[in-house]
CSV table of C-alpha atoms and ligand atoms in Angstrom, one decimal:
chain,number,residue,atom,x,y,z
P,1056,MET,CA,53.8,154.9,169.8
P,1057,GLU,CA,55.3,158.2,169.5
P,1058,ASN,CA,57.4,158.9,166.2
P,1059,VAL,CA,60.4,156.5,166.7
P,1060,ARG,CA,63.7,157.5,166.6
P,1061,THR,CA,66.4,155.1,166.5
P,1062,ARG,CA,70.1,155.5,165.6
P,1063,PHE,CA,73.2,153.4,165.1
P,1064,ALA,CA,76.4,155.1,166.4
P,1065,PRO,CA,79.5,153.3,165.9
P,1066,SER,CA,82.0,154.5,166.9
P,1067,PRO,CA,84.9,153.9,162.6
P,1068,THR,CA,87.8,151.4,164.1
P,1069,GLY,CA,88.1,149.8,160.6
P,1070,TYR,CA,86.1,146.9,161.4
P,1071,MET,CA,82.3,145.4,162.1
P,1072,HIS,CA,82.2,143.4,165.2
P,1073,ILE,CA,79.1,141.3,164.8
P,1074,GLY,CA,77.4,142.5,167.6
P,1075,ASN,CA,77.4,146.0,166.3
P,1076,LEU,CA,76.1,144.8,163.3
P,1077,ARG,CA,73.3,142.8,165.6
P,1078,THR,CA,72.8,146.6,166.9
P,1079,CYS,CA,72.8,148.4,164.2
P,1080,LEU,CA,70.0,145.3,162.6
P,1081,TYR,CA,68.1,145.9,166.3
P,1082,GLU,CA,68.1,149.8,166.3
P,1083,TYR,CA,67.7,149.5,161.9
P,1084,LEU,CA,64.5,147.2,162.7
P,1085,ILE,CA,62.3,148.7,166.1
P,1086,ALA,CA,62.2,151.9,163.4
P,1087,ARG,CA,61.1,149.7,160.0
P,1088,VAL,CA,58.5,147.8,162.1
P,1089,ASN,CA,57.2,151.6,163.9
P,1090,ASP,CA,57.4,153.6,161.1
P,1091,GLY,CA,60.1,155.9,162.2
P,1092,THR,CA,63.9,156.6,161.7
P,1093,PHE,CA,66.6,155.4,161.1
P,1094,VAL,CA,69.7,156.9,161.8
P,1095,LEU,CA,73.3,156.8,160.9
P,1096,ARG,CA,75.6,158.9,163.8
P,1097,ILE,CA,79.5,158.2,162.9
P,1098,GLU,CA,80.9,159.0,166.7
P,1099,ASP,CA,84.8,159.3,165.7
P,1100,THR,CA,85.4,162.4,168.7
P,1101,ASP,CA,88.1,160.3,170.3
P,1102,GLN,CA,90.7,161.6,168.1
P,1103,GLU,CA,93.2,158.8,169.3
P,1104,ARG,CA,91.8,155.7,168.3
P,1105,TYR,CA,90.9,157.6,164.8
P,1106,VAL,CA,92.0,155.4,162.3
P,1107,GLU,CA,92.2,155.9,158.9
P,1108,GLY,CA,88.8,154.4,155.9
P,1109,ALA,CA,87.6,153.4,159.1
P,1110,MET,CA,84.1,154.7,158.5
P,1111,ASP,CA,83.9,152.9,154.9
P,1112,ALA,CA,83.8,149.4,157.1
P,1113,VAL,CA,80.3,150.8,158.0
P,1114,PHE,CA,79.4,152.2,154.9
P,1115,ASN,CA,80.5,148.6,153.1
P,1116,THR,CA,78.6,147.0,155.4
P,1117,LEU,CA,75.2,148.5,155.6
P,1118,ALA,CA,75.3,149.0,152.0
P,1119,LEU,CA,75.7,144.5,151.3
P,1120,THR,CA,73.7,143.9,154.2
P,1121,GLY,CA,70.5,146.4,152.6
P,1122,ILE,CA,70.1,148.4,156.3
P,1123,GLY,CA,69.3,151.4,154.5
P,1124,PHE,CA,69.9,154.4,156.7
P,1125,ASP,CA,67.3,157.4,156.2
P,1126,GLU,CA,69.3,159.9,158.2
P,1127,GLY,CA,73.1,160.3,158.5
P,1128,PRO,CA,76.3,161.0,157.1
P,1129,GLY,CA,76.1,161.7,153.1
P,1130,LYS,CA,71.5,161.7,153.7
P,1131,GLU,CA,71.1,164.7,155.7
P,1132,GLY,CA,68.1,165.6,157.7
P,1133,ALA,CA,66.8,168.1,159.7
P,1134,TYR,CA,69.0,167.0,162.4
P,1135,GLY,CA,72.4,167.0,161.6
P,1136,PRO,CA,75.8,166.5,160.5
P,1137,TYR,CA,75.9,163.1,161.6
P,1138,ILE,CA,79.6,162.8,162.2
P,1139,GLN,CA,80.3,164.1,165.3
P,1140,SER,CA,84.0,164.9,164.8
P,1141,GLN,CA,81.9,167.4,162.9
P,1142,ARG,CA,79.6,168.5,165.9
P,1143,ARG,CA,82.4,169.5,167.6
P,1144,ASN,CA,81.5,173.3,168.8
P,1145,LEU,CA,78.3,172.9,169.8
P,1146,TYR,CA,78.9,170.2,173.0
P,1147,LYS,CA,81.0,172.5,175.2
P,1148,GLU,CA,77.7,175.7,175.5
P,1149,TYR,CA,76.0,172.1,176.3
P,1150,ALA,CA,78.9,170.9,179.3
P,1151,VAL,CA,78.5,175.0,180.0
P,1152,LYS,CA,75.4,175.4,181.1
P,1153,LEU,CA,75.5,172.3,183.7
P,1154,VAL,CA,77.8,174.7,184.9
P,1155,GLU,CA,75.5,177.7,185.6
P,1156,SER,CA,73.1,174.7,186.3
P,1157,GLY,CA,74.9,172.8,188.9
P,1158,HIS,CA,75.5,170.2,187.9
P,1159,ALA,CA,79.3,169.7,186.4
P,1160,TYR,CA,82.2,172.1,186.9
P,1161,TYR,CA,85.9,173.1,185.9
P,1162,CYS,CA,88.8,170.6,186.9
P,1163,PHE,CA,92.1,172.0,187.0
P,1164,CYS,CA,93.8,169.1,187.8
P,1165,THR,CA,96.6,168.3,186.1
P,1166,LYS,CA,97.4,164.4,184.7
P,1167,GLU,CA,100.6,163.8,187.0
P,1168,ARG,CA,98.1,164.7,189.8
P,1169,LEU,CA,95.2,162.2,188.4
P,1170,ASP,CA,97.8,160.1,187.2
P,1171,SER,CA,99.2,159.7,190.7
P,1172,LEU,CA,95.5,159.3,192.2
P,1173,LYS,CA,95.8,155.7,190.4
P,1174,THR,CA,96.7,153.0,192.4
P,1175,GLY,CA,97.5,150.6,189.5
P,1176,ASP,CA,94.4,149.0,190.1
P,1177,SER,CA,93.5,149.8,186.8
P,1178,GLN,CA,95.2,146.6,185.2
P,1179,LEU,CA,93.0,144.5,187.4
P,1180,GLY,CA,89.9,146.4,186.4
P,1181,THR,CA,89.4,147.9,189.4
P,1182,SER,CA,87.6,151.2,188.4
P,1183,PHE,CA,89.1,154.2,189.3
P,1184,ASN,CA,86.6,157.6,190.9
P,1185,TYR,CA,88.1,161.5,191.0
P,1186,ASP,CA,88.7,162.3,194.2
P,1187,ARG,CA,86.7,165.4,193.1
P,1188,HIS,CA,89.4,167.5,193.6
P,1189,CYS,CA,88.2,170.0,191.8
P,1190,ARG,CA,83.9,170.2,193.4
P,1191,ASN,CA,84.3,173.2,195.5
P,1192,LEU,CA,87.2,175.8,194.6
P,1193,SER,CA,85.7,178.9,194.6
P,1194,LYS,CA,84.5,181.3,192.2
P,1195,GLU,CA,87.3,183.7,192.3
P,1196,GLU,CA,90.1,180.5,191.9
P,1197,ILE,CA,88.1,179.4,189.0
P,1198,GLU,CA,88.1,182.8,187.4
P,1199,ALA,CA,91.6,183.6,187.9
P,1200,ASN,CA,92.8,179.7,186.5
P,1201,LEU,CA,89.8,180.4,182.9
P,1202,LYS,CA,91.6,184.1,183.0
P,1203,ALA,CA,95.6,181.8,182.7
P,1204,GLY,CA,94.2,179.8,180.5
P,1205,VAL,CA,94.7,176.8,182.6
P,1206,PRO,CA,94.1,173.7,180.5
P,1207,TYR,CA,90.4,172.5,182.3
P,1208,VAL,CA,88.0,169.5,181.9
P,1209,ILE,CA,84.3,170.0,182.8
P,1210,ARG,CA,83.0,166.9,185.0
P,1211,GLN,CA,80.1,165.2,186.2
P,1212,LYS,CA,78.6,165.9,189.4
P,1213,MET,CA,77.4,163.3,190.7
P,1214,PRO,CA,75.1,162.9,194.1
P,1215,VAL,CA,77.1,161.1,196.5
P,1216,ASP,CA,74.0,160.0,198.3
P,1217,GLY,CA,70.9,157.9,197.8
P,1218,THR,CA,70.0,155.9,195.1
P,1219,THR,CA,69.2,156.0,191.2
P,1220,THR,CA,66.6,153.4,189.2
P,1221,PHE,CA,66.2,153.6,184.9
P,1222,SER,CA,64.9,150.9,183.4
P,1223,ASP,CA,65.5,149.0,180.6
P,1224,LEU,CA,63.3,146.6,178.5
P,1225,VAL,CA,65.9,143.5,178.7
P,1226,TYR,CA,67.4,144.0,181.7
P,1227,GLY,CA,63.9,145.8,184.1
P,1228,ASP,CA,65.0,147.8,187.0
P,1229,ILE,CA,68.5,148.2,187.8
P,1230,THR,CA,68.8,150.1,191.0
P,1231,VAL,CA,72.7,151.6,192.4
P,1232,GLU,CA,74.5,153.3,194.8
P,1233,ASN,CA,74.9,157.6,193.6
P,1234,LYS,CA,78.0,157.2,195.4
P,1235,THR,CA,79.7,154.9,193.2
P,1236,LEU,CA,78.7,157.3,190.2
P,1237,ASP,CA,82.2,158.7,188.9
P,1238,ASP,CA,83.0,162.9,188.6
P,1239,GLN,CA,83.2,161.5,185.4
P,1240,VAL,CA,84.4,163.4,182.6
P,1241,LEU,CA,82.1,165.4,179.9
P,1242,LEU,CA,84.2,167.2,178.6
P,1243,LYS,CA,88.4,167.3,177.4
P,1244,SER,CA,90.4,169.6,177.9
P,1245,ASP,CA,90.3,169.9,173.6
P,1246,GLY,CA,87.2,170.9,173.7
P,1247,LEU,CA,85.7,167.3,172.7
P,1248,PRO,CA,83.0,165.5,174.5
P,1249,THR,CA,84.0,162.1,175.5
P,1250,TYR,CA,81.5,159.9,174.5
P,1251,ASN,CA,79.1,159.2,177.8
P,1252,PHE,CA,78.6,163.4,177.7
P,1253,ALA,CA,77.9,163.7,173.0
P,1254,ASN,CA,76.0,160.3,173.2
P,1255,VAL,CA,73.7,162.6,175.7
P,1256,VAL,CA,73.6,165.1,174.2
P,1257,ASP,CA,73.1,164.9,170.0
P,1258,ASP,CA,70.7,161.7,171.5
P,1259,HIS,CA,68.5,164.2,172.3
P,1260,LEU,CA,69.2,166.8,169.7
P,1261,MET,CA,68.6,164.4,167.4
P,1262,LYS,CA,65.1,163.2,169.0
P,1263,ILE,CA,66.6,159.5,169.4
P,1264,THR,CA,63.2,157.8,171.2
P,1265,HIS,CA,65.1,153.9,172.2
P,1266,VAL,CA,68.2,153.6,172.4
P,1267,VAL,CA,69.7,150.2,171.6
P,1268,ARG,CA,73.4,148.9,172.3
P,1269,GLY,CA,75.5,146.3,173.8
P,1270,ASN,CA,75.3,146.5,178.1
P,1271,GLU,CA,78.8,146.7,178.4
P,1272,TYR,CA,76.8,150.3,178.6
P,1273,LEU,CA,74.6,149.4,181.7
P,1274,SER,CA,76.5,150.7,184.1
P,1275,SER,CA,77.2,153.7,183.1
P,1276,THR,CA,73.5,154.5,182.1
P,1277,PRO,CA,72.7,155.9,185.7
P,1278,LYS,CA,75.0,158.9,184.7
P,1279,TYR,CA,73.4,158.7,181.3
P,1280,ASN,CA,69.8,159.8,183.8
P,1281,LYS,CA,71.9,161.8,185.2
P,1282,LEU,CA,72.7,164.3,182.5
P,1283,TYR,CA,69.3,164.0,180.9
P,1284,GLU,CA,67.4,164.8,184.2
P,1285,ALA,CA,69.9,167.9,184.7
P,1286,PHE,CA,69.0,168.9,181.3
P,1287,GLY,CA,65.7,168.4,181.9
P,1288,TRP,CA,65.1,165.7,179.0
P,1289,GLU,CA,63.1,163.6,178.5
P,1290,ILE,CA,64.8,159.9,179.1
P,1291,PRO,CA,64.5,157.3,175.8
P,1292,THR,CA,63.6,154.1,175.7
P,1293,TYR,CA,66.9,151.8,177.1
P,1294,ILE,CA,67.6,148.2,175.4
P,1295,HIS,CA,71.1,146.7,176.5
P,1296,LEU,CA,72.3,143.4,175.2
P,1297,PRO,CA,73.8,140.9,176.2
P,1298,PRO,CA,77.2,139.8,174.7
P,1299,ILE,CA,77.5,137.5,172.0
P,1300,MET,CA,80.0,134.6,173.1
P,1301,LYS,CA,82.3,132.5,171.1
P,1302,ASP,CA,82.0,129.7,174.1
P,1303,ALA,CA,80.7,129.7,177.3
P,1304,HIS,CA,83.4,131.9,179.2
P,1305,GLN,CA,84.5,134.2,175.7
P,1306,LYS,CA,83.0,136.4,174.0
P,1307,LEU,CA,83.4,137.2,170.8
P,1308,SER,CA,86.0,139.4,170.4
P,1309,LYS,CA,88.1,140.5,167.3
P,1310,ARG,CA,91.1,140.5,169.9
P,1311,ASN,CA,90.3,136.6,170.7
P,1312,GLY,CA,90.5,136.4,166.7
P,1313,ASP,CA,86.4,136.5,165.9
P,1314,ALA,CA,86.0,136.7,162.2
P,1315,SER,CA,84.4,140.7,161.3
P,1316,PHE,CA,80.9,140.5,159.4
P,1317,LEU,CA,83.0,140.9,155.8
P,1318,ASP,CA,86.1,138.7,157.1
P,1319,LEU,CA,82.0,136.2,157.3
P,1320,VAL,CA,81.8,137.1,154.1
P,1321,ASP,CA,85.5,137.6,152.7
P,1322,LYS,CA,84.7,132.8,153.6
P,1323,GLY,CA,82.4,132.8,151.5
P,1324,TYR,CA,78.5,133.0,153.7
P,1325,LEU,CA,75.9,134.4,152.6
P,1326,VAL,CA,75.1,137.4,153.5
P,1327,GLU,CA,71.7,137.1,153.4
P,1328,ALA,CA,72.0,133.8,155.0
P,1329,ILE,CA,74.6,135.8,158.4
P,1330,LEU,CA,71.9,138.9,158.6
P,1331,ASN,CA,69.3,135.7,159.8
P,1332,TYR,CA,71.8,134.1,162.3
P,1333,ILE,CA,72.8,137.7,163.5
P,1334,ALA,CA,69.0,138.4,163.9
P,1335,LEU,CA,68.4,135.1,166.7
P,1336,LEU,CA,71.6,135.6,168.2
P,1337,GLY,CA,69.3,137.5,171.7
P,1338,TRP,CA,65.8,137.2,170.4
P,1339,SER,CA,63.3,135.3,168.9
P,1340,PRO,CA,60.4,135.0,166.2
P,1341,GLY,CA,58.6,133.0,168.8
P,1342,GLY,CA,57.2,130.6,166.2
P,1343,SER,CA,59.7,127.9,165.1
P,1344,GLU,CA,60.0,129.7,161.3
P,1345,GLU,CA,64.3,130.1,161.9
P,1346,PHE,CA,64.4,131.3,158.2
P,1347,PHE,CA,63.6,135.4,157.5
P,1348,THR,CA,64.3,137.6,155.1
P,1349,LEU,CA,65.6,141.1,156.6
P,1350,ALA,CA,62.2,141.6,154.8
P,1351,GLU,CA,60.1,139.6,156.5
P,1352,LEU,CA,62.6,141.0,159.7
P,1353,GLU,CA,60.6,144.5,158.7
P,1354,LYS,CA,57.5,143.5,160.2
P,1355,ALA,CA,58.1,140.3,162.4
P,1356,PHE,CA,59.9,141.5,164.9
P,1357,THR,CA,59.7,142.2,168.2
P,1358,LEU,CA,61.2,144.8,171.5
P,1359,ASP,CA,59.8,141.4,173.7
P,1360,GLY,CA,61.1,138.6,171.7
P,1361,LEU,CA,64.6,139.8,172.9
P,1362,SER,CA,66.8,138.3,175.8
P,1363,LYS,CA,68.6,139.1,178.1
P,1364,SER,CA,70.7,135.8,178.3
P,1365,PRO,CA,74.1,135.9,176.7
P,1366,ALA,CA,74.1,134.0,172.8
P,1367,ILE,CA,76.5,132.0,171.8
P,1368,PHE,CA,78.6,132.1,168.4
P,1369,ASP,CA,77.6,129.2,166.8
P,1370,ILE,CA,79.9,128.2,163.8
P,1371,GLU,CA,78.1,125.1,162.8
P,1372,LYS,CA,74.6,125.8,163.4
P,1373,LEU,CA,75.9,129.3,161.0
P,1374,LYS,CA,76.5,126.9,158.6
P,1375,TRP,CA,74.0,124.8,158.0
P,1376,MET,CA,72.5,128.1,157.7
P,1377,ASN,CA,74.3,129.5,154.7
P,1378,GLY,CA,73.3,125.6,153.1
P,1379,GLU,CA,70.2,125.7,153.7
P,1380,TYR,CA,70.2,129.5,152.0
P,1381,ILE,CA,72.5,128.5,149.1
P,1382,ARG,CA,70.0,125.2,148.5
P,1383,ARG,CA,67.4,127.9,148.1
P,1384,MET,CA,68.5,129.9,145.2
P,1385,SER,CA,67.4,130.1,142.1
P,1386,PRO,CA,70.2,128.3,140.0
P,1387,LYS,CA,70.5,131.5,138.7
P,1388,ALA,CA,71.9,133.7,141.9
P,1389,PHE,CA,73.6,131.0,143.2
P,1390,LEU,CA,75.5,130.6,139.4
P,1391,GLU,CA,76.0,134.7,140.1
P,1392,ALA,CA,76.4,134.0,144.1
P,1393,ALA,CA,79.7,132.0,143.8
P,1394,LYS,CA,81.2,133.1,140.2
P,1395,PRO,CA,84.1,134.5,142.2
P,1396,TRP,CA,84.4,131.3,143.5
P,1397,LEU,CA,84.2,129.5,140.6
P,1398,THR,CA,86.7,131.2,138.6
P,1399,GLU,CA,89.3,130.8,141.3
P,1400,GLY,CA,88.8,126.9,141.4
P,1401,LEU,CA,88.5,126.7,137.4
P,1402,GLY,CA,90.6,129.0,136.0
P,1403,GLU,CA,89.4,132.4,133.9
P,1404,GLU,CA,89.7,131.2,130.0
P,1405,LEU,CA,87.3,127.5,131.5
P,1406,ALA,CA,85.4,130.1,133.6
P,1407,ALA,CA,84.8,132.6,130.7
P,1408,ASP,CA,82.7,129.4,129.2
P,1409,GLU,CA,79.3,130.2,130.1
P,1410,ALA,CA,77.8,127.6,129.3
P,1411,VAL,CA,80.2,125.1,131.6
P,1412,LEU,CA,80.5,127.1,133.8
P,1413,THR,CA,76.4,126.9,134.4
P,1414,LYS,CA,76.7,123.1,134.8
P,1415,ILE,CA,79.6,123.1,137.2
P,1416,ALA,CA,77.2,126.3,139.5
P,1417,GLY,CA,74.7,123.5,139.0
P,1418,LEU,CA,76.6,120.3,140.1
P,1419,VAL,CA,78.4,122.5,143.1
P,1420,GLN,CA,75.3,124.3,144.5
P,1421,PRO,CA,73.5,121.0,146.4
P,1422,ARG,CA,76.3,120.4,148.1
P,1423,THR,CA,78.1,124.0,148.5
P,1424,VAL,CA,77.4,124.8,152.5
P,1425,ILE,CA,80.4,128.3,152.6
P,1426,LEU,CA,80.9,129.4,149.5
P,1427,SER,CA,84.8,129.3,149.8
P,1428,ASP,CA,84.5,125.0,149.9
P,1429,ILE,CA,84.5,125.7,145.9
P,1430,PRO,CA,87.3,126.5,144.5
P,1431,GLU,CA,89.3,123.3,146.1
P,1432,ARG,CA,86.2,121.1,144.8
P,1433,ILE,CA,86.6,121.9,141.2
P,1434,SER,CA,89.8,122.9,140.4
P,1435,PHE,CA,90.2,119.2,139.2
P,1436,PHE,CA,88.5,120.1,136.0
P,1437,GLY,CA,90.7,122.8,135.4
P,1438,ASN,CA,93.9,120.8,136.3
P,1439,LEU,CA,94.3,117.0,136.5
P,1440,PRO,CA,95.8,116.5,139.6
P,1441,ASP,CA,98.2,113.5,140.3
P,1442,TYR,CA,96.5,110.9,142.0
P,1443,ASP,CA,97.2,107.3,142.9
P,1444,THR,CA,95.9,104.0,141.6
P,1445,VAL,CA,94.4,102.9,144.9
P,1446,LEU,CA,92.0,105.3,144.2
P,1447,PHE,CA,90.4,103.1,140.9
P,1448,CYS,CA,89.8,100.3,144.4
P,1449,HIS,CA,86.1,100.7,145.3
P,1450,LYS,CA,85.0,97.6,146.9
P,1451,LYS,CA,81.6,98.5,146.8
P,1452,MET,CA,81.6,99.4,143.6
P,1453,LYS,CA,83.7,95.9,142.9
P,1454,THR,CA,87.2,96.9,141.3
P,1455,ASP,CA,90.2,97.0,141.3
P,1456,GLU,CA,93.5,98.0,139.9
P,1457,GLU,CA,93.3,95.2,137.2
P,1458,ASN,CA,89.3,94.8,136.1
P,1459,SER,CA,89.9,98.8,135.6
P,1460,LEU,CA,92.9,98.7,133.3
P,1461,VAL,CA,90.1,96.9,131.3
P,1462,ALA,CA,87.9,99.7,131.9
P,1463,LEU,CA,89.5,101.9,131.0
P,1464,LYS,CA,90.5,100.8,127.8
P,1465,GLU,CA,87.0,99.6,126.7
P,1466,LEU,CA,85.6,103.3,127.8
P,1467,LEU,CA,88.8,104.3,125.4
P,1468,ARG,CA,87.6,102.7,122.4
P,1469,PHE,CA,84.2,103.5,123.1
P,1470,PHE,CA,84.3,107.9,123.8
P,1471,GLN,CA,86.9,107.2,119.9
P,1472,ASN,CA,84.3,106.1,118.5
P,1473,TYR,CA,81.3,107.9,119.6
P,1474,LYS,CA,79.1,110.0,117.8
P,1475,GLY,CA,75.6,110.3,119.5
P,1476,VAL,CA,75.0,113.4,121.8
P,1477,TRP,CA,77.6,114.5,124.1
P,1478,ALA,CA,75.1,115.2,127.7
P,1479,SER,CA,75.2,112.9,130.6
P,1480,ASN,CA,71.8,111.7,130.1
P,1481,ASP,CA,73.2,109.8,126.9
P,1482,LEU,CA,76.7,109.0,127.5
P,1483,TYR,CA,75.1,107.5,130.4
P,1484,GLY,CA,72.5,105.5,128.3
P,1485,GLU,CA,75.2,104.0,125.9
P,1486,ILE,CA,78.0,103.7,129.4
P,1487,CYS,CA,75.5,100.8,131.3
P,1488,GLY,CA,74.6,99.7,127.7
P,1489,LEU,CA,78.4,98.7,127.1
P,1490,ALA,CA,78.8,97.1,130.4
P,1491,GLY,CA,76.3,94.7,129.8
P,1492,THR,CA,77.4,93.7,125.7
P,1493,ILE,CA,81.5,93.1,128.2
P,1494,GLU,CA,79.2,91.3,131.4
P,1495,MET,CA,80.7,94.5,133.8
P,1496,LYS,CA,78.7,95.9,136.3
P,1497,ASN,CA,77.6,99.3,135.6
P,1498,SER,CA,79.6,100.9,138.4
P,1499,GLN,CA,82.4,98.5,137.4
P,1500,LEU,CA,82.9,101.4,134.3
P,1501,LEU,CA,81.7,104.0,135.9
P,1502,TRP,CA,83.7,104.0,139.1
P,1503,PRO,CA,86.5,103.9,137.1
P,1504,LEU,CA,85.7,107.0,134.2
P,1505,ARG,CA,85.4,108.9,137.8
P,1506,THR,CA,88.1,108.1,139.0
P,1507,ALA,CA,90.2,108.5,135.8
P,1508,LEU,CA,87.9,112.2,135.1
P,1509,SER,CA,89.0,113.5,138.6
P,1510,GLY,CA,91.5,112.0,139.7
P,1511,ARG,CA,89.6,112.7,143.5
P,1512,ASP,CA,88.1,109.7,145.8
P,1513,VAL,CA,85.4,112.4,146.0
P,1514,SER,CA,83.8,115.1,143.0
P,1515,PRO,CA,81.0,117.0,143.3
P,1516,GLY,CA,78.8,114.5,139.7
P,1517,GLY,CA,79.3,111.5,138.5
P,1518,ALA,CA,81.3,110.3,136.1
P,1519,THR,CA,78.8,111.1,133.5
P,1520,GLU,CA,78.6,114.5,134.3
P,1521,LEU,CA,81.7,115.4,134.5
P,1522,ALA,CA,82.0,113.4,130.9
P,1523,GLU,CA,80.0,116.2,129.4
P,1524,ILE,CA,81.8,118.9,130.4
P,1525,LEU,CA,84.8,118.0,129.9
P,1526,GLY,CA,83.6,117.2,126.4
P,1527,GLN,CA,84.9,114.2,124.4
P,1528,THR,CA,89.0,114.9,123.6
P,1529,GLU,CA,89.7,116.1,127.1
P,1530,THR,CA,87.7,112.5,128.0
P,1531,ILE,CA,89.6,111.1,126.2
P,1532,ARG,CA,93.0,112.3,127.1
P,1533,ARG,CA,92.7,111.7,130.6
P,1534,ILE,CA,91.3,108.1,130.2
P,1535,GLU,CA,94.7,107.4,128.1
P,1536,ILE,CA,96.2,108.6,130.8
P,1537,GLY,CA,94.3,106.8,133.6
P,1538,ILE,CA,95.1,103.7,131.3
P,1539,ASP,CA,98.7,104.7,131.5
P,1540,MET,CA,99.1,105.2,135.5
P,1541,LEU,CA,97.8,101.3,135.2
P,1542,GLY,CA,100.4,100.5,133.4
P,1543,GLY,CA,98.2,99.5,130.1
K,2243,LIG,N1,80.1,154.5,169.7
K,2243,LIG,C1,79.4,153.7,170.7
K,2243,LIG,C2,80.2,153.0,170.2
K,2243,LIG,O1,80.7,152.0,169.1
K,2243,LIG,C3,78.5,153.3,170.4
K,2243,LIG,C4,77.6,153.7,171.9
K,2243,LIG,C5,76.4,153.6,171.4
K,2243,LIG,O2,74.7,153.4,171.1
K,2243,LIG,O3,75.2,154.9,172.9
K,2243,LIG,O4,79.8,151.3,171.3
């Protein structure tokens, strides 16, 4: 393939939508599988929508995911600057060129006039097309207006007859009636380009070969093609992606309160799992393998795996995948990723004990789906919660309050005199021995012990694993509390 160049062109809104990240990922992967170049371009010409610090969400997301750009802000290549507001002066020249070649015109209509044209249907989603009032102004009129400093915009002069056909890699050939195409604004009265104009000029100047974006831009694409044709520029390959849905009817969106990429990370999803899952929302690898690291995707990604049916963002599937990723991590990597969550659950002091932390991480790793589950599950290590004595009663374990009290008293004596190795396996063996001696079942000692140590009906780890982590003194203290609660 020719020298492939792709770009991710976010408008900084302070929020990296899942759909944006998917676009970004695909652009990146198309560049990587073709040994091409991936460009980051910030589209910030819409100053009204400008949000301070909004670019951070883009940079943070890219840094976290490992999606590295080859050219972009802070990584200048031959086609910079890569922030559109820093390119503000170059678009006018191109717009004026189009006026000169008869593909665009000056429009001096006031806001009031334009507003009066709108029938209020915009509320209903009907698009408003300009009535082309200024399309045929005389040369003298235009010059007089320009001389007098009358504010103007530059509009694209669309053909009114015939049709325009364009090709999209995902959607195939699409034909539209030219008369439906709006004489859209290219250059605004503040001299800045509209998105519609700037993206064409920049994609050309930056030698972009593949344009990936959401299918909400499909209807504008014939207008872009008219611009490419007017300039005599080569049209890039278009890859419009179907929306990501939250269910059969609604798109995933910030407005609906759906999580952004960084929200998911904050909720304890692993970056690798999110990225893997997002890669599969609209792309199919062809085989049955679903697990791909970014490095694997860089080799496996194919354009013909792209699908035009909307993908449903299934949080349950993401959770499952996240759990699988957690299971596949080395204990060391898991400890590293889970540390903030472990610390939140245990408190700074307990979490400072590396040995304790490692043991608890080992207990929770096989059972964790998302990292944010961790703190609540392990908080009992730091603080024994208030609990009800019914927790001691367990049919299958053959325990009730009465025999639990007997068990805890036996265990108290045993632990007070215990001089052996304080490790789960040794303790387990000893307790089973004790059960034999006093003619109780193992479970009749282990269940009350686990309950007294955790104050919970479920806990990561069994009785002696908890005892090992809590240490002899704390184990004895918690057994005494249990005895007390059972009225002993
Ligand atoms: N700035 C546009 C957006 O954020 C980019 C669309 C495109 O990729 O052309 O939606």
